[in-house]
Amino acid sequence: MNPGDFILEATDGAARAATLMTAHGAVQTPVFMPVGTVGSVKSVDPDDLDAAGAQIILGNTYHLYLRPGDDLVARRGGLHRFMAWDKPILTDSGGFQVFSLSALRKLTPEGVEFRSHLDGSPHFFSPDKVVSIQRNLGSDIMMVLDECPPYGADRDYAARSLELSAKWAAACRAAYPQGSGGQLMFGIVQGGFFEDLRAESAARTLEIPFEGYALGGLSVGESKPEMLAIMRRTAPLLPRDKPRYLMGVGTPLDILDGIEAGIDMFDCVLPTRNARNGTLFTSRGRVNIKRAEYREDDGPLDPDCSCLACRRFSRAYLRHLYVARELLAYRLNTIHNLHYFLALARGARRAVLEGRFAAYKAGVEAAYGGPQA
RNA sequence: GGAGGGGUUCCCGAGUGGCCAAAGGGAACAGACUGUAAAUCUGUCGGCGUAAGCCUUCGGAGGUUCAAAUCCUCCCCCCUCCA
């Protein structure tokens, strides 16, 4: 198998189970990808990630370019070697930072002019630049530069933004044509919350040959029904024989809704960030570990979980660690949440392979208070 | 024994006549977090009441005043320095 090969193993409704080949090994989908923005999944190490079952993690172009610098990483032998993670890495292009750091940037047809959030220094990201950075990082999957329009953007804005993203996507591909190396490149569909613009963006993006296609610009503040509607309408427009990636999503229920719609890959900061903020995802639903009710609770966080935190420690102890701001709290909480999200995706894969995805999804929904509106 | 400083709502700590149920911080309690500028942010935090409002509270007891955490008297306790 070669990087970019995508083998569809089973379907259950629109849900799929597949294997994507990369330069650093195979990824079995559906898959959840932990976010490791600056070359580290916050508070855990590569062994923790392995133990949690992580197959592939994210890195970020914008952040690593600013610090420590992609050239420095290249001199260290690339991001995998630098961070001692030898499994696949997907790098986001900085498109999301164009959105989340919007006060510090200016868009032009040629790219994004922005100021570093670290020191205010001016920088410019063109499609070429973003590809060159991701080549230096040596990620297995590069993302094209895109603009993620803010929620509430009007039709006009979304249409112009889509145009910009399509141009940038073509330029990114041109800077790294298919087959020019072992790195894969994914295109990104935008179009805001307008179904016809989503369709147009999909068509424009599909004109360009990518190894995978992503859905961007969701979970930016819209309601659940809005997100689901766009996702359900757009996912089927993406090629069946290529991986489909829903960027930045989501909650356990969002992920299952995505899988049901035919999405293969997900990433989200939710498990890691919420872990550091005391919200844990379990087979029985959310647990806010700082709550007083766990003060003397000797039971495991999640009796159905085999992670380090659940195996060895009580809720009372985890609460104490969190309340006392002990560093161990961040690590254990993160290990647990990643364990949960990764197991969720693995379970979904197994369910698809066995043709019982609907029942699997219903089971999780029951734990999280029923299906989403 | 003498001189000075101080006791404020769970804690620390502002407040020296009305705008004070009393700044700010902490703790506590609850909530948020979706391609990570996040180990972050928000709310509540004397009692009753939906509310207007009423009641209780600034070491204790009295007093002055239309009005006192703030002024006066006495008492209790703590700290610093001198003997």
Tab-separated table of N, CA, C and O in Angstrom, chain A residues 256-306:
chain	number	residue	atom	x	y	z
A	256	LEU	N	-20.620	10.980	16.318
A	256	LEU	CA	-21.462	9.886	15.829
A	256	LEU	C	-22.401	10.371	14.729
A	256	LEU	O	-22.650	9.648	13.758
A	257	ASP	N	-22.908	11.586	14.874
A	257	ASP	CA	-23.731	12.141	13.790
A	257	ASP	C	-22.899	12.253	12.511
A	257	ASP	O	-23.399	12.002	11.416
A	258	GLY	N	-21.648	12.644	12.685
A	258	GLY	CA	-20.761	12.756	11.529
A	258	GLY	C	-20.506	11.410	10.876
A	258	GLY	O	-20.583	11.271	9.649
A	259	ILE	N	-20.231	10.436	11.686
A	259	ILE	CA	-19.978	9.096	11.148
A	259	ILE	C	-21.210	8.596	10.395
A	259	ILE	O	-21.119	8.046	9.303
A	260	GLU	N	-22.362	8.860	11.000
A	260	GLU	CA	-23.622	8.441	10.378
A	260	GLU	C	-23.799	9.094	9.009
A	260	GLU	O	-24.400	8.516	8.104
A	261	ALA	N	-23.252	10.307	8.875
A	261	ALA	CA	-23.378	11.035	7.612
A	261	ALA	C	-22.276	10.659	6.625
A	261	ALA	O	-22.227	11.197	5.522
A	262	GLY	N	-21.360	9.787	7.055
A	262	GLY	CA	-20.330	9.340	6.118
A	262	GLY	C	-18.980	10.003	6.299
A	262	GLY	O	-18.132	9.955	5.411
A	263	ILE	N	-18.761	10.640	7.455
A	263	ILE	CA	-17.462	11.261	7.746
A	263	ILE	C	-16.520	10.193	8.317
A	263	ILE	O	-16.952	9.312	9.062
A	264	ASP	N	-15.240	10.312	7.976
A	264	ASP	CA	-14.262	9.319	8.420
A	264	ASP	C	-13.313	9.830	9.496
A	264	ASP	O	-12.789	9.048	10.281
A	265	MET	N	-13.033	11.135	9.470
A	265	MET	CA	-12.008	11.661	10.356
A	265	MET	C	-12.524	12.884	11.122
A	265	MET	O	-13.266	13.691	10.582
A	266	PHE	N	-12.092	12.972	12.364
A	266	PHE	CA	-12.507	14.075	13.237
A	266	PHE	C	-11.317	14.541	14.072
A	266	PHE	O	-10.439	13.751	14.402
A	267	ASP	N	-11.358	15.803	14.434
A	267	ASP	CA	-10.393	16.293	15.412
A	267	ASP	C	-11.120	17.318	16.241
A	267	ASP	O	-12.067	17.944	15.761
A	268	CYS	N	-10.710	17.483	17.475
A	268	CYS	CA	-11.352	18.476	18.316
A	268	CYS	C	-10.520	18.692	19.572
A	268	CYS	O	-9.925	17.744	20.094
A	269	VAL	N	-10.506	19.924	20.046
A	269	VAL	CA	-9.776	20.190	21.292
A	269	VAL	C	-10.619	19.844	22.509
A	269	VAL	O	-10.137	19.896	23.636
A	270	LEU	N	-11.879	19.525	22.268
A	270	LEU	CA	-12.802	19.313	23.383
A	270	LEU	C	-12.301	18.324	24.437
A	270	LEU	O	-12.298	18.658	25.626
A	271	PRO	N	-11.879	17.120	24.057
A	271	PRO	CA	-11.452	16.194	25.107
A	271	PRO	C	-10.254	16.709	25.890
A	271	PRO	O	-10.190	16.534	27.114
A	272	THR	N	-9.309	17.335	25.218
A	272	THR	CA	-8.109	17.787	25.925
A	272	THR	C	-8.359	19.069	26.702
A	272	THR	O	-7.955	19.192	27.855
A	273	ARG	N	-9.039	20.024	26.077
A	273	ARG	CA	-9.290	21.274	26.800
A	273	ARG	C	-10.232	21.045	27.969
A	273	ARG	O	-9.993	21.488	29.081
A	274	ASN	N	-11.333	20.339	27.713
A	274	ASN	CA	-12.271	20.097	28.802
A	274	ASN	C	-11.636	19.300	29.934
A	274	ASN	O	-11.958	19.509	31.098
A	275	ALA	N	-10.723	18.421	29.585
A	275	ALA	CA	-10.020	17.663	30.626
A	275	ALA	C	-9.316	18.638	31.566
A	275	ALA	O	-9.391	18.516	32.786
A	276	ARG	N	-8.671	19.618	30.989
A	276	ARG	CA	-7.942	20.587	31.819
A	276	ARG	C	-8.888	21.510	32.563
A	276	ARG	O	-8.491	22.198	33.496
A	277	ASN	N	-10.145	21.556	32.111
A	277	ASN	CA	-11.119	22.411	32.788
A	277	ASN	C	-12.095	21.609	33.634
A	277	ASN	O	-13.093	22.144	34.113
A	278	GLY	N	-11.813	20.327	33.812
A	278	GLY	CA	-12.575	19.531	34.766
A	278	GLY	C	-13.801	18.808	34.252
A	278	GLY	O	-14.529	18.206	35.035
A	279	THR	N	-14.065	18.856	32.942
A	279	THR	CA	-15.213	18.123	32.414
A	279	THR	C	-14.728	16.842	31.749
A	279	THR	O	-13.927	16.880	30.826
A	280	LEU	N	-15.233	15.721	32.237
A	280	LEU	CA	-14.783	14.428	31.736
A	280	LEU	C	-15.931	13.714	31.031
A	280	LEU	O	-17.079	13.778	31.462
A	281	PHE	N	-15.597	13.055	29.944
A	281	PHE	CA	-16.593	12.324	29.164
A	281	PHE	C	-16.511	10.855	29.546
A	281	PHE	O	-15.427	10.271	29.537
A	282	THR	N	-17.659	10.297	29.906
A	282	THR	CA	-17.668	8.898	30.327
A	282	THR	C	-18.789	8.140	29.628
A	282	THR	O	-19.644	8.742	28.971
A	283	SER	N	-18.774	6.831	29.822
A	283	SER	CA	-19.803	5.997	29.208
A	283	SER	C	-21.184	6.293	29.794
A	283	SER	O	-22.192	5.877	29.255
A	284	ARG	N	-21.206	7.039	30.918
A	284	ARG	CA	-22.496	7.391	31.532
A	284	ARG	C	-22.842	8.853	31.284
A	284	ARG	O	-23.748	9.392	31.923
A	285	GLY	N	-22.056	9.522	30.473
A	285	GLY	CA	-22.324	10.930	30.215
A	285	GLY	C	-21.194	11.801	30.754
A	285	GLY	O	-20.139	11.302	31.150
A	286	ARG	N	-21.452	13.100	30.788
A	286	ARG	CA	-20.428	14.037	31.263
A	286	ARG	C	-20.308	14.005	32.768
A	286	ARG	O	-21.313	13.901	33.472
A	287	VAL	N	-19.092	14.153	33.243
A	287	VAL	CA	-18.849	14.253	34.676
A	287	VAL	C	-18.029	15.513	34.917
A	287	VAL	O	-16.949	15.671	34.356
A	288	ASN	N	-18.578	16.405	35.725
A	288	ASN	CA	-17.823	17.594	36.100
A	288	ASN	C	-17.117	17.244	37.407
A	288	ASN	O	-17.698	17.335	38.480
A	289	ILE	N	-15.855	16.879	37.295
A	289	ILE	CA	-15.144	16.255	38.408
A	289	ILE	C	-14.954	17.189	39.592
A	289	ILE	O	-14.667	16.740	40.706
A	290	LYS	N	-15.155	18.490	39.412
A	290	LYS	CA	-14.967	19.392	40.555
A	290	LYS	C	-16.199	19.477	41.439
A	290	LYS	O	-16.168	20.095	42.495
A	291	ARG	N	-17.282	18.877	41.019
A	291	ARG	CA	-18.504	18.979	41.812
A	291	ARG	C	-18.355	18.384	43.205
A	291	ARG	O	-17.690	17.378	43.417
A	292	ALA	N	-19.042	19.016	44.150
A	292	ALA	CA	-18.966	18.608	45.550
A	292	ALA	C	-19.427	17.165	45.758
A	292	ALA	O	-18.945	16.485	46.657
A	293	GLU	N	-20.339	16.715	44.912
A	293	GLU	CA	-20.873	15.361	45.108
A	293	GLU	C	-19.814	14.263	44.981
A	293	GLU	O	-20.037	13.140	45.416
A	294	TYR	N	-18.653	14.579	44.389
A	294	TYR	CA	-17.610	13.557	44.238
A	294	TYR	C	-16.565	13.600	45.345
A	294	TYR	O	-15.607	12.843	45.332
A	295	ARG	N	-16.767	14.516	46.288
A	295	ARG	CA	-15.787	14.728	47.348
A	295	ARG	C	-15.369	13.423	48.041
A	295	ARG	O	-14.202	13.218	48.335
A	296	GLU	N	-16.330	12.561	48.309
A	296	GLU	CA	-16.022	11.315	49.014
A	296	GLU	C	-16.463	10.093	48.210
A	296	GLU	O	-16.816	9.057	48.769
A	297	ASP	N	-16.421	10.242	46.891
A	297	ASP	CA	-16.845	9.166	46.003
A	297	ASP	C	-15.649	8.258	45.708
A	297	ASP	O	-14.726	8.637	44.998
A	298	ASP	N	-15.691	7.058	46.262
A	298	ASP	CA	-14.555	6.134	46.116
A	298	ASP	C	-14.604	5.333	44.816
A	298	ASP	O	-13.680	4.578	44.519
A	299	GLY	N	-15.653	5.496	44.069
A	299	GLY	CA	-15.786	4.719	42.838
A	299	GLY	C	-14.894	5.252	41.735
A	299	GLY	O	-14.352	6.350	41.831
A	300	PRO	N	-14.721	4.442	40.666
A	300	PRO	CA	-13.926	4.891	39.522
A	300	PRO	C	-14.692	5.937	38.720
A	300	PRO	O	-15.923	5.966	38.754
A	301	LEU	N	-13.936	6.779	38.049
A	301	LEU	CA	-14.546	7.807	37.204
A	301	LEU	C	-15.553	7.169	36.252
A	301	LEU	O	-16.691	7.604	36.153
A	302	ASP	N	-15.109	6.141	35.537
A	302	ASP	CA	-15.978	5.454	34.593
A	302	ASP	C	-15.716	3.958	34.733
A	302	ASP	O	-14.654	3.470	34.351
A	303	PRO	N	-16.664	3.234	35.279
A	303	PRO	CA	-16.446	1.799	35.533
A	303	PRO	C	-16.198	1.012	34.247
A	303	PRO	O	-15.636	-0.083	34.295
A	304	ASP	N	-16.607	1.591	33.103
A	304	ASP	CA	-16.420	0.868	31.846
A	304	ASP	C	-15.148	1.272	31.115
A	304	ASP	O	-14.957	0.913	29.961
A	305	CYS	N	-14.299	2.050	31.779
A	305	CYS	CA	-13.095	2.531	31.107
A	305	CYS	C	-11.851	1.862	31.686
A	305	CYS	O	-11.770	1.628	32.889
A	306	SER	N	-10.899	1.579	30.814
A	306	SER	CA	-9.698	0.873	31.253
A	306	SER	C	-8.474	1.788	31.305
A	306	SER	O	-7.353	1.330	31.390
